[in-house]
Amino acid sequence: MTRTVRGRTDHVVVVGAGLAGLSAALHLLGAGRRVTVVERGDLPGGRAGRLDLNGYRIDTGPTVLTMPDLADEAFAAVGDSLYRRVDLVPLHPAYRASFADGSTLDVHTGAEAMAAEVERFAGTAEAAGYLRLRAWLERVYRAQMRRFIDANFDSPLDLLTGDLARLAALGGFGRLDRRIGGFLNDERLQRVFTFQALYAGVPPARALAAYAVIAYMDTVAGVYFPRGGMHALPQAMADAAADAGAELRFGEPVTRLERSGERITAVITAKDRIPCDAVVLTPDLPVAYRLLGRRPARPVRLRHSPSAVVLHAGTHRTWPLLSHHTISFGAAWRTTFDELTRHGRLMSDPSLLITRPTATDPALAPPGRHLHYILAPCPNARIGPDGAAWGELGPRYRADLLRELERRGLDGIEAAIDEESLVTPAQWLDQGHAAGTPFSVAHTFLQTGPFRPRNLVRGTQNAVLAGCGTTPGVGVPTVLVSGKLAAARITGPARRPSTHAKGATR
């Protein structure tokens, strides 16, 4: 039995209306708690925010949605449904991968369609290897989900379950790139199933093979897009919470927590004092610890994931080589990860994620216009250029990226831009993200599972953390789970549904 908050928990204040906070709020409401959500911004979403720019409706955070049934669990907690509130469009292909040699691969989540695409791309032997890899990914997912991802930990001893032995037998504690290489010989295909390690902040050569679970989510479970943009998800969650009785307060930054001994007694905002019995804190870890006045001791300083430069570009044209999501790989690979995670340098031969949401929902741009989201991983501000440096570096790097995109087939892209917004680590720092990265603490071995910053903080009896800095970690599915786990620390665990994988295999 995992630890839960002691004492009265009738009224819970959730600080932050991002995906983690809204997930926690819905699960708390479903367990009969009175919930107040306090958000510094004017809209829900947190990292999954929205920018309205002269008719362009821009998602400012994640652009990839997988595992929607994890979101639906939060809605179901209050008798609601994600699928009633949000029009989810399955993406086919989930991604398009383009390579420096001019080849392209459409990544399908259906087994037969993807096997046929791999055979076209790299031959019969690689198609057979893909099918073996797919079966392995499914086993890795099943071994991890219940005990390692959707689980609260009080001690590393909590890992000692039959699933740990199953994961070890699957090779989950080897290196990701070697394990994927055991199924696929084609180096381009290996990239398609290992680049996801960058989400976790660890190069594939150093990432545990267990992180192939992210590739499962991306390449097997399916990729979806909410009509209206990714921000439609947190907006729907906020609406469901309000309909279930939550009080949502926007435009109210939290300034401090009032405490009596080891208990938080009230949340103080710029506008009000809100008495509470318990609190869920979802800001980035340094902000949460500052509010608590407690920073857990760790033997080694936390390591953070790489950051990203994002160019949001509204254009009067688009390019047929782009799918909804296109990963444009440079020729370099291992050196790219060394630049990002060891040397603190910008990618000399960048691999880029280009998202074109208007391919699926043209209403996100004015008539006849298109929206492009260009994400270039970059070093975080702790090992690379600091926030001040990006004031001069940002415009230069923007120009470099546009020249590189021109070279890769997006001819005339700079001239086609009508509206734009450039986001660099300087902006992430301004938003309170440690090390200038929206991807938080990296998933090194000593920052994973029970070794990741806990969602309970010693010295405070009735505060729980949620979000990508705590368990289980970074990414939309895991952040949604973090809210559920935070709620369970307050209410005790809810009865599990019969299976998590039902929605994953749609």
Coordinates of N, CA, C and O in Angstrom, one line a residue, residues 73-243:
E73 N -9.5 8.5 -19.2 CA -9.7 8.1 -17.8 C -10.0 9.3 -16.9 O -10.8 9.1 -15.9
A74 N -9.4 10.4 -17.1 CA -9.6 11.6 -16.3 C -11.1 12.1 -16.5 O -11.8 12.4 -15.5
F75 N -11.5 12.1 -17.7 CA -12.9 12.5 -18.0 C -13.9 11.5 -17.3 O -14.9 11.8 -16.7
A76 N -13.6 10.2 -17.5 CA -14.4 9.1 -16.9 C -14.6 9.2 -15.4 O -15.6 8.8 -14.9
A77 N -13.6 9.8 -14.8 CA -13.6 9.9 -13.3 C -14.8 10.7 -12.9 O -15.3 10.6 -11.8
V78 N -15.3 11.7 -13.7 CA -16.4 12.5 -13.4 C -17.6 12.1 -14.3 O -18.6 12.9 -14.4
G79 N -17.6 10.9 -14.8 CA -18.7 10.5 -15.6 C -18.8 11.1 -17.0 O -19.9 11.1 -17.6
D80 N -17.7 11.7 -17.5 CA -17.7 12.4 -18.8 C -16.9 11.5 -19.8 O -16.4 10.4 -19.5
S81 N -16.7 12.1 -20.9 CA -15.9 11.3 -22.0 C -15.1 12.3 -22.8 O -15.6 13.3 -23.3
L82 N -13.8 12.0 -23.0 CA -13.0 12.7 -24.0 C -13.6 12.7 -25.4 O -13.6 13.7 -26.1
Y83 N -14.1 11.5 -25.8 CA -14.6 11.3 -27.1 C -15.9 12.1 -27.4 O -16.3 12.3 -28.5
R84 N -16.6 12.5 -26.3 CA -17.8 13.3 -26.5 C -17.4 14.8 -26.6 O -18.0 15.5 -27.3
R85 N -16.3 15.1 -25.9 CA -15.9 16.5 -25.8 C -15.0 17.0 -26.9 O -15.0 18.1 -27.3
V86 N -14.2 16.0 -27.5 CA -13.1 16.4 -28.4 C -13.3 15.5 -29.7 O -13.4 14.3 -29.5
D87 N -13.1 16.1 -30.8 CA -13.1 15.4 -32.1 C -11.7 15.0 -32.4 O -10.9 15.8 -32.8
L88 N -11.4 13.7 -32.1 CA -10.0 13.3 -32.3 C -9.9 12.6 -33.7 O -10.6 11.8 -34.1
V89 N -8.9 13.1 -34.5 CA -8.6 12.6 -35.8 C -7.4 11.7 -35.8 O -6.3 12.2 -35.5
P90 N -7.5 10.4 -36.1 CA -6.3 9.6 -36.2 C -5.5 10.0 -37.4 O -6.1 10.2 -38.5
L91 N -4.2 10.1 -37.2 CA -3.3 10.5 -38.3 C -2.8 9.4 -39.1 O -2.2 8.4 -38.5
H92 N -2.9 9.4 -40.4 CA -2.4 8.3 -41.3 C -1.7 9.1 -42.4 O -2.4 9.7 -43.3
P93 N -0.4 9.0 -42.5 CA 0.5 8.4 -41.5 C 0.7 9.1 -40.2 O 0.3 10.3 -40.2
A94 N 1.2 8.4 -39.2 CA 1.4 9.1 -38.0 C 2.5 10.1 -38.1 O 2.5 11.2 -37.6
Y95 N 3.6 9.8 -38.9 CA 4.7 10.6 -39.2 C 5.1 10.4 -40.7 O 4.9 9.3 -41.2
R96 N 5.8 11.3 -41.2 CA 6.6 11.0 -42.4 C 8.1 11.3 -42.0 O 8.4 12.4 -41.4
A97 N 8.9 10.4 -42.3 CA 10.4 10.5 -42.1 C 11.1 10.8 -43.4 O 10.9 10.1 -44.3
S98 N 11.9 11.9 -43.4 CA 12.7 12.2 -44.6 C 14.1 12.2 -44.2 O 14.5 12.6 -43.1
F99 N 15.0 11.7 -45.1 CA 16.4 11.4 -44.8 C 17.3 12.2 -45.7 O 16.9 12.6 -46.8
A100 N 18.5 12.4 -45.3 CA 19.5 13.2 -46.0 C 19.8 12.6 -47.4 O 20.2 13.3 -48.3
D101 N 19.6 11.3 -47.6 CA 19.8 10.7 -48.9 C 18.6 10.9 -49.9 O 18.7 10.3 -51.0
G102 N 17.6 11.6 -49.5 CA 16.4 11.8 -50.3 C 15.3 10.8 -50.2 O 14.2 11.0 -50.7
S103 N 15.5 9.8 -49.4 CA 14.5 8.8 -49.2 C 13.4 9.2 -48.2 O 13.7 10.1 -47.3
T104 N 12.2 8.7 -48.3 CA 11.2 9.0 -47.3 C 10.5 7.8 -46.9 O 10.4 6.8 -47.7
L105 N 9.9 7.8 -45.7 CA 9.2 6.7 -45.1 C 8.0 7.2 -44.4 O 8.1 8.1 -43.5
D106 N 6.8 6.7 -44.8 CA 5.6 7.0 -44.0 C 5.4 6.0 -42.9 O 5.4 4.8 -43.1
V107 N 5.3 6.5 -41.7 CA 5.2 5.7 -40.5 C 3.7 5.4 -40.2 O 3.0 6.3 -39.8
H108 N 3.3 4.2 -40.4 CA 1.9 3.8 -40.2 C 1.8 3.0 -38.8 O 2.8 2.3 -38.5
T109 N 0.7 3.1 -38.2 CA 0.6 2.4 -36.9 C -0.1 1.1 -37.1 O -0.1 0.2 -36.2
G110 N -0.7 0.8 -38.2 CA -1.2 -0.5 -38.5 C -0.1 -1.4 -38.9 O 0.8 -1.1 -39.7
A111 N -0.1 -2.7 -38.4 CA 1.0 -3.6 -38.7 C 1.2 -3.9 -40.1 O 2.3 -3.9 -40.7
E112 N 0.1 -4.2 -40.8 CA 0.2 -4.6 -42.3 C 0.7 -3.4 -43.1 O 1.6 -3.6 -44.0
A113 N 0.1 -2.3 -42.9 CA 0.5 -1.1 -43.7 C 1.9 -0.7 -43.4 O 2.6 -0.4 -44.4
M114 N 2.4 -0.8 -42.2 CA 3.8 -0.4 -41.9 C 4.7 -1.5 -42.5 O 5.8 -1.1 -43.0
A115 N 4.4 -2.7 -42.3 CA 5.3 -3.8 -42.9 C 5.4 -3.6 -44.4 O 6.5 -3.8 -44.9
A116 N 4.3 -3.3 -45.1 CA 4.4 -3.1 -46.5 C 5.3 -1.8 -46.8 O 6.0 -1.9 -47.8
E117 N 5.1 -0.8 -46.0 CA 5.9 0.4 -46.3 C 7.4 0.1 -46.0 O 8.3 0.6 -46.7
V118 N 7.7 -0.6 -45.0 CA 9.1 -1.0 -44.7 C 9.7 -1.8 -45.8 O 10.8 -1.7 -46.2
E119 N 8.9 -2.8 -46.3 CA 9.4 -3.6 -47.4 C 9.7 -2.8 -48.6 O 10.7 -2.9 -49.3
R120 N 8.8 -1.8 -48.9 CA 9.1 -0.9 -50.1 C 10.3 -0.1 -49.8 O 11.1 0.1 -50.8
F121 N 10.5 0.3 -48.6 CA 11.6 1.2 -48.3 C 13.0 0.5 -48.2 O 14.0 1.0 -48.6
A122 N 13.0 -0.7 -47.6 CA 14.2 -1.4 -47.2 C 14.3 -2.8 -47.5 O 15.3 -3.5 -47.1
G123 N 13.2 -3.4 -48.0 CA 13.3 -4.8 -48.4 C 12.6 -5.8 -47.4 O 12.1 -5.4 -46.3
T124 N 12.4 -7.0 -47.9 CA 11.6 -8.0 -47.2 C 12.2 -8.4 -45.8 O 11.5 -8.5 -44.8
A125 N 13.5 -8.5 -45.7 CA 14.1 -8.9 -44.4 C 13.8 -7.8 -43.3 O 13.5 -8.1 -42.2
E126 N 13.9 -6.5 -43.7 CA 13.6 -5.5 -42.8 C 12.1 -5.4 -42.4 O 11.8 -5.1 -41.2
A127 N 11.3 -5.8 -43.3 CA 9.8 -5.8 -43.0 C 9.6 -6.9 -41.9 O 8.8 -6.7 -41.0
A128 N 10.2 -8.1 -42.1 CA 10.1 -9.1 -41.1 C 10.7 -8.7 -39.7 O 10.1 -9.0 -38.7
G129 N 11.8 -8.0 -39.8 CA 12.4 -7.5 -38.6 C 11.4 -6.5 -37.9 O 11.3 -6.4 -36.6
Y130 N 10.8 -5.6 -38.7 CA 9.8 -4.7 -38.1 C 8.7 -5.4 -37.4 O 8.3 -5.0 -36.3
L131 N 8.2 -6.5 -37.9 CA 7.1 -7.2 -37.3 C 7.6 -7.8 -36.0 O 6.8 -7.8 -35.0
R132 N 8.8 -8.3 -35.9 CA 9.3 -8.8 -34.7 C 9.5 -7.7 -33.7 O 9.2 -7.8 -32.5
L133 N 10.0 -6.5 -34.1 CA 10.1 -5.4 -33.3 C 8.8 -4.9 -32.7 O 8.7 -4.6 -31.5
R134 N 7.8 -4.9 -33.5 CA 6.5 -4.5 -33.1 C 5.9 -5.4 -32.0 O 5.4 -4.9 -31.0
A135 N 6.1 -6.7 -32.1 CA 5.7 -7.6 -31.1 C 6.5 -7.4 -29.8 O 5.9 -7.4 -28.7
W136 N 7.8 -7.1 -29.9 CA 8.6 -6.8 -28.7 C 8.1 -5.5 -28.1 O 8.0 -5.4 -26.8
L137 N 7.8 -4.5 -28.8 CA 7.4 -3.2 -28.3 C 6.1 -3.4 -27.5 O 5.9 -2.8 -26.4
E138 N 5.2 -4.2 -28.0 CA 3.9 -4.5 -27.3 C 4.2 -5.2 -25.9 O 3.6 -4.9 -24.9
R139 N 5.2 -6.1 -25.9 CA 5.5 -6.8 -24.7 C 6.2 -5.9 -23.7 O 5.9 -5.9 -22.5
V140 N 7.0 -5.0 -24.2 CA 7.7 -4.0 -23.3 C 6.6 -3.1 -22.7 O 6.7 -2.8 -21.5
Y141 N 5.7 -2.6 -23.5 CA 4.6 -1.8 -23.0 C 3.8 -2.5 -21.9 O 3.6 -1.9 -20.8
R142 N 3.4 -3.7 -22.1 CA 2.6 -4.4 -21.1 C 3.4 -4.7 -19.8 O 2.9 -4.6 -18.7
A143 N 4.7 -4.9 -20.0 CA 5.6 -5.1 -18.8 C 5.7 -3.8 -17.9 O 5.9 -3.9 -16.7
Q144 N 5.6 -2.7 -18.6 CA 5.9 -1.4 -17.9 C 4.7 -0.7 -17.4 O 4.8 0.0 -16.3
M145 N 3.6 -0.7 -18.1 CA 2.5 0.3 -17.8 C 2.0 0.2 -16.4 O 1.9 1.2 -15.7
R146 N 1.7 -1.0 -15.9 CA 1.0 -1.0 -14.6 C 1.9 -0.8 -13.5 O 1.5 -0.1 -12.5
R147 N 3.1 -1.3 -13.5 CA 4.0 -1.3 -12.4 C 5.1 -0.2 -12.4 O 5.6 0.2 -11.3
F148 N 5.4 0.4 -13.6 CA 6.5 1.4 -13.6 C 6.0 2.7 -14.1 O 6.6 3.7 -13.7
I149 N 5.0 2.8 -14.9 CA 4.5 4.1 -15.4 C 3.3 4.6 -14.6 O 3.3 5.6 -14.0
D150 N 2.3 3.8 -14.5 CA 1.0 4.1 -13.8 C 1.1 3.6 -12.4 O 0.3 2.8 -11.9
A151 N 2.1 4.1 -11.6 CA 2.3 3.6 -10.3 C 3.1 4.6 -9.4 O 4.0 5.3 -9.9
N152 N 2.6 4.8 -8.2 CA 3.4 5.6 -7.2 C 4.4 4.7 -6.5 O 4.2 3.5 -6.3
F153 N 5.6 5.3 -6.3 CA 6.7 4.6 -5.6 C 7.0 5.3 -4.3 O 7.1 6.5 -4.2
D154 N 7.2 4.5 -3.3 CA 7.7 5.0 -2.0 C 9.1 4.6 -1.8 O 9.8 5.2 -0.9
S155 N 9.6 3.6 -2.5 CA 10.9 3.1 -2.3 C 11.4 2.3 -3.6 O 10.5 1.8 -4.3
P156 N 12.7 2.3 -3.9 CA 13.1 1.4 -5.0 C 12.7 0.0 -4.8 O 12.6 -0.7 -5.8
L157 N 12.4 -0.4 -3.6 CA 12.0 -1.8 -3.4 C 10.6 -2.1 -4.0 O 10.3 -3.2 -4.3
D158 N 9.9 -1.0 -4.3 CA 8.6 -1.2 -5.0 C 8.7 -1.7 -6.4 O 7.8 -2.2 -7.0
L159 N 10.0 -1.6 -6.9 CA 10.2 -2.2 -8.3 C 10.2 -3.7 -8.3 O 10.1 -4.3 -9.4
L160 N 10.4 -4.3 -7.2 CA 10.6 -5.7 -7.1 C 9.3 -6.5 -7.3 O 8.7 -7.0 -6.4
T161 N 8.9 -6.6 -8.6 CA 7.7 -7.3 -8.9 C 8.0 -8.2 -10.1 O 9.1 -8.2 -10.7
G162 N 7.0 -9.1 -10.4 CA 7.2 -10.0 -11.5 C 7.4 -9.2 -12.8 O 8.1 -9.7 -13.7
D163 N 6.8 -8.0 -12.9 CA 7.0 -7.2 -14.2 C 8.5 -6.8 -14.3 O 9.0 -6.6 -15.5
L164 N 9.2 -6.6 -13.2 CA 10.6 -6.2 -13.3 C 11.4 -7.4 -14.0 O 12.2 -7.2 -14.9
A165 N 11.1 -8.6 -13.6 CA 11.8 -9.8 -14.2 C 11.4 -9.9 -15.6 O 12.2 -10.2 -16.5
R166 N 10.1 -9.6 -16.0 CA 9.7 -9.7 -17.4 C 10.4 -8.6 -18.2 O 10.8 -8.9 -19.3
L167 N 10.5 -7.4 -17.7 CA 11.2 -6.4 -18.4 C 12.7 -6.7 -18.6 O 13.2 -6.5 -19.7
A168 N 13.3 -7.2 -17.6 CA 14.7 -7.6 -17.7 C 14.9 -8.7 -18.8 O 15.8 -8.7 -19.6
A169 N 14.0 -9.7 -18.8 CA 14.0 -10.8 -19.7 C 13.9 -10.3 -21.2 O 14.4 -10.8 -22.1
L170 N 13.1 -9.2 -21.3 CA 12.9 -8.6 -22.6 C 14.1 -7.7 -23.1 O 14.1 -7.1 -24.1
G171 N 15.1 -7.6 -22.2 CA 16.3 -6.7 -22.5 C 16.1 -5.3 -22.2 O 16.8 -4.4 -22.8
G172 N 15.1 -5.0 -21.3 CA 14.8 -3.6 -21.1 C 15.8 -2.8 -20.4 O 15.8 -1.5 -20.4
F173 N 16.9 -3.4 -19.8 CA 17.9 -2.7 -19.1 C 19.2 -2.7 -19.9 O 20.2 -2.2 -19.4
G174 N 19.1 -3.1 -21.2 CA 20.2 -2.8 -22.1 C 20.1 -1.5 -22.7 O 19.3 -0.6 -22.3
R175 N 20.9 -1.2 -23.8 CA 20.8 0.1 -24.5 C 19.8 0.1 -25.6 O 19.7 -0.9 -26.3
L176 N 19.1 1.2 -25.7 CA 18.0 1.3 -26.7 C 18.5 1.0 -28.1 O 17.9 0.3 -28.9
D177 N 19.6 1.7 -28.5 CA 20.0 1.6 -29.9 C 20.4 0.2 -30.3 O 20.1 -0.3 -31.4
R178 N 21.1 -0.5 -29.3 CA 21.5 -1.9 -29.6 C 20.3 -2.8 -29.7 O 20.3 -3.7 -30.5
R179 N 19.3 -2.6 -28.8 CA 18.1 -3.5 -28.8 C 17.4 -3.3 -30.1 O 16.9 -4.3 -30.7
I180 N 17.2 -2.1 -30.6 CA 16.4 -1.8 -31.8 C 17.3 -2.4 -33.0 O 16.7 -3.0 -33.9
G181 N 18.6 -2.2 -32.9 CA 19.5 -2.8 -34.0 C 19.4 -4.3 -34.1 O 19.8 -4.8 -35.1
G182 N 18.9 -4.9 -33.0 CA 18.8 -6.4 -33.1 C 17.6 -6.8 -34.0 O 17.5 -8.0 -34.4
F183 N 16.7 -5.9 -34.3 CA 15.6 -6.2 -35.1 C 15.7 -5.6 -36.5 O 15.3 -6.1 -37.5
L184 N 16.4 -4.4 -36.6 CA 16.5 -3.7 -37.9 C 17.9 -3.4 -38.2 O 18.6 -2.8 -37.3
N185 N 18.4 -3.7 -39.4 CA 19.7 -3.4 -39.8 C 19.8 -2.0 -40.5 O 20.9 -1.4 -40.4
D186 N 18.8 -1.6 -41.1 CA 18.8 -0.3 -41.8 C 18.9 0.9 -40.8 O 18.1 1.0 -40.0
E187 N 20.0 1.6 -40.9 CA 20.2 2.7 -40.0 C 19.1 3.7 -40.0 O 18.8 4.3 -38.9
R188 N 18.5 4.0 -41.1 CA 17.4 4.9 -41.2 C 16.2 4.4 -40.4 O 15.6 5.2 -39.6
L189 N 15.9 3.2 -40.5 CA 14.8 2.6 -39.7 C 15.1 2.6 -38.2 O 14.2 2.9 -37.4
Q190 N 16.4 2.4 -37.9 CA 16.7 2.4 -36.5 C 16.4 3.8 -35.9 O 16.0 4.0 -34.8
R191 N 16.7 4.9 -36.7 CA 16.4 6.2 -36.2 C 14.9 6.4 -35.9 O 14.5 7.1 -34.9
V192 N 14.0 5.9 -36.8 CA 12.6 6.0 -36.6 C 12.1 5.5 -35.3 O 11.2 6.0 -34.7
F193 N 12.8 4.4 -34.8 CA 12.3 3.8 -33.6 C 13.2 4.1 -32.4 O 13.0 3.6 -31.3
T194 N 14.1 5.1 -32.5 CA 14.9 5.5 -31.4 C 15.0 7.0 -31.1 O 15.4 7.4 -30.1
F195 N 14.6 7.8 -32.1 CA 14.7 9.2 -31.9 C 13.8 9.7 -30.7 O 14.1 10.7 -30.1
Q196 N 12.8 8.9 -30.4 CA 11.9 9.2 -29.3 C 12.7 9.4 -27.9 O 12.2 10.0 -27.0
A197 N 13.9 8.8 -27.9 CA 14.6 8.9 -26.6 C 15.0 10.3 -26.3 O 15.1 10.7 -25.1
L198 N 15.0 11.2 -27.4 CA 15.3 12.6 -27.1 C 14.2 13.2 -26.3 O 14.4 14.2 -25.6
Y199 N 12.9 12.7 -26.4 CA 11.8 13.2 -25.6 C 12.2 13.0 -24.1 O 11.8 13.8 -23.2
A200 N 12.9 11.9 -23.8 CA 13.3 11.6 -22.4 C 14.6 12.3 -22.1 O 15.1 12.2 -20.9
G201 N 15.2 13.0 -23.0 CA 16.5 13.7 -22.7 C 17.7 12.9 -22.7 O 18.7 13.3 -22.1
V202 N 17.7 11.7 -23.3 CA 18.8 10.8 -23.3 C 19.1 10.3 -24.7 O 18.2 9.8 -25.3
P203 N 20.3 10.4 -25.2 CA 20.6 9.8 -26.5 C 20.3 8.3 -26.6 O 20.5 7.6 -25.6
P204 N 19.9 7.8 -27.7 CA 19.6 6.4 -27.8 C 20.7 5.5 -27.4 O 20.5 4.4 -26.9
A205 N 22.0 5.9 -27.6 CA 23.1 5.1 -27.2 C 23.3 5.0 -25.7 O 24.0 4.0 -25.2
R206 N 22.7 5.9 -25.0 CA 22.8 5.8 -23.5 C 21.4 5.6 -22.9 O 21.4 5.4 -21.6
A207 N 20.3 5.6 -23.6 CA 19.0 5.3 -23.0 C 18.8 3.9 -22.8 O 19.2 3.0 -23.5
L208 N 18.0 3.6 -21.7 CA 17.6 2.2 -21.4 C 16.7 1.7 -22.6 O 15.8 2.5 -23.0
A209 N 16.8 0.5 -22.9 CA 15.9 -0.1 -23.9 C 14.4 0.0 -23.5 O 13.5 0.0 -24.3
A210 N 14.2 0.1 -22.2 CA 12.8 0.2 -21.6 C 12.1 1.5 -22.2 O 10.9 1.5 -22.3
Y211 N 12.9 2.5 -22.6 CA 12.3 3.7 -23.2 C 11.8 3.5 -24.6 O 11.2 4.4 -25.2
A212 N 11.9 2.3 -25.1 CA 11.2 1.9 -26.4 C 9.7 2.0 -26.2 O 9.0 2.0 -27.1
V213 N 9.2 2.1 -24.9 CA 7.8 2.3 -24.7 C 7.3 3.5 -25.3 O 6.1 3.6 -25.7
I214 N 8.2 4.6 -25.5 CA 7.7 5.8 -26.2 C 7.5 5.5 -27.6 O 6.6 6.0 -28.3
A215 N 8.4 4.7 -28.2 CA 8.2 4.3 -29.6 C 6.9 3.5 -29.8 O 6.3 3.6 -30.8
Y216 N 6.6 2.7 -28.8 CA 5.3 2.0 -28.8 C 4.2 3.0 -28.9 O 3.3 2.8 -29.8
M217 N 4.2 4.0 -28.1 CA 3.1 5.0 -28.1 C 3.0 5.7 -29.4 O 1.9 5.9 -30.0
D218 N 4.2 6.0 -30.0 CA 4.2 6.8 -31.3 C 3.9 5.9 -32.5 O 3.2 6.4 -33.5
T219 N 4.4 4.7 -32.6 CA 4.4 3.9 -33.8 C 3.4 2.7 -33.8 O 3.2 2.1 -34.8
V220 N 2.9 2.4 -32.6 CA 2.0 1.3 -32.5 C 0.6 1.7 -32.0 O -0.4 1.4 -32.6
A221 N 0.6 2.5 -30.9 CA -0.7 2.9 -30.3 C -1.5 3.9 -31.2 O -2.7 3.9 -31.1
G222 N -0.8 4.6 -32.0 CA -1.5 5.6 -32.9 C -1.3 7.0 -32.4 O -1.1 7.3 -31.3
V223 N -1.3 7.9 -33.4 CA -1.1 9.3 -33.2 C -2.4 10.0 -33.6 O -2.9 9.7 -34.7
Y224 N -2.8 11.0 -32.8 CA -4.1 11.6 -33.0 C -3.9 13.1 -33.0 O -2.9 13.7 -32.5
F225 N -4.9 13.8 -33.6 CA -4.9 15.3 -33.5 C -6.3 15.8 -33.2 O -7.3 15.4 -33.8
P226 N -6.5 16.6 -32.1 CA -7.8 17.1 -31.8 C -8.2 18.2 -32.7 O -7.4 19.2 -32.9
R227 N -9.3 18.1 -33.3 CA -9.8 19.2 -34.2 C -9.9 20.5 -33.3 O -10.4 20.4 -32.2
G228 N -9.3 21.6 -33.8 CA -9.2 22.8 -33.1 C -7.8 22.9 -32.4 O -7.6 24.0 -31.8
G229 N -7.0 21.9 -32.6 CA -5.6 22.0 -32.1 C -5.4 21.3 -30.8 O -6.4 20.9 -30.1
M230 N -4.2 21.1 -30.4 CA -3.9 20.3 -29.2 C -4.5 21.0 -28.0 O -4.8 20.4 -27.0
H231 N -4.6 22.4 -28.1 CA -5.2 23.1 -26.9 C -6.6 22.7 -26.6 O -7.1 22.9 -25.6
A232 N -7.3 22.1 -27.6 CA -8.7 21.6 -27.4 C -8.7 20.6 -26.3 O -9.8 20.5 -25.6
L233 N -7.6 19.8 -26.0 CA -7.6 18.9 -24.9 C -7.7 19.5 -23.6 O -8.6 19.2 -22.8
P234 N -6.8 20.4 -23.2 CA -6.9 21.0 -21.9 C -8.1 21.9 -21.7 O -8.7 22.0 -20.6
Q235 N -8.6 22.5 -22.8 CA -9.8 23.3 -22.7 C -11.0 22.4 -22.4 O -11.8 22.7 -21.5
A236 N -11.1 21.2 -23.0 CA -12.2 20.3 -22.7 C -12.0 19.7 -21.3 O -13.1 19.6 -20.6
M237 N -10.8 19.5 -20.8 CA -10.7 19.0 -19.5 C -11.1 20.1 -18.5 O -11.8 19.8 -17.5
A238 N -10.8 21.3 -18.8 CA -11.2 22.4 -17.9 C -12.7 22.6 -17.9 O -13.3 22.8 -16.8
D239 N -13.3 22.4 -19.0 CA -14.8 22.5 -19.1 C -15.4 21.4 -18.3 O -16.4 21.6 -17.6
A240 N -14.9 20.2 -18.5 CA -15.4 19.0 -17.7 C -15.3 19.2 -16.2 O -16.2 18.9 -15.5
A241 N -14.1 19.7 -15.8 CA -13.9 20.0 -14.4 C -14.9 21.0 -13.9 O -15.5 20.9 -12.8
A242 N -15.1 22.1 -14.6 CA -16.1 23.1 -14.2 C -17.5 22.5 -14.1 O -18.2 22.8 -13.1
D243 N -17.9 21.7 -15.1 CA -19.2 21.1 -15.1 C -19.4 20.1 -13.9 O -20.5 19.9 -13.4

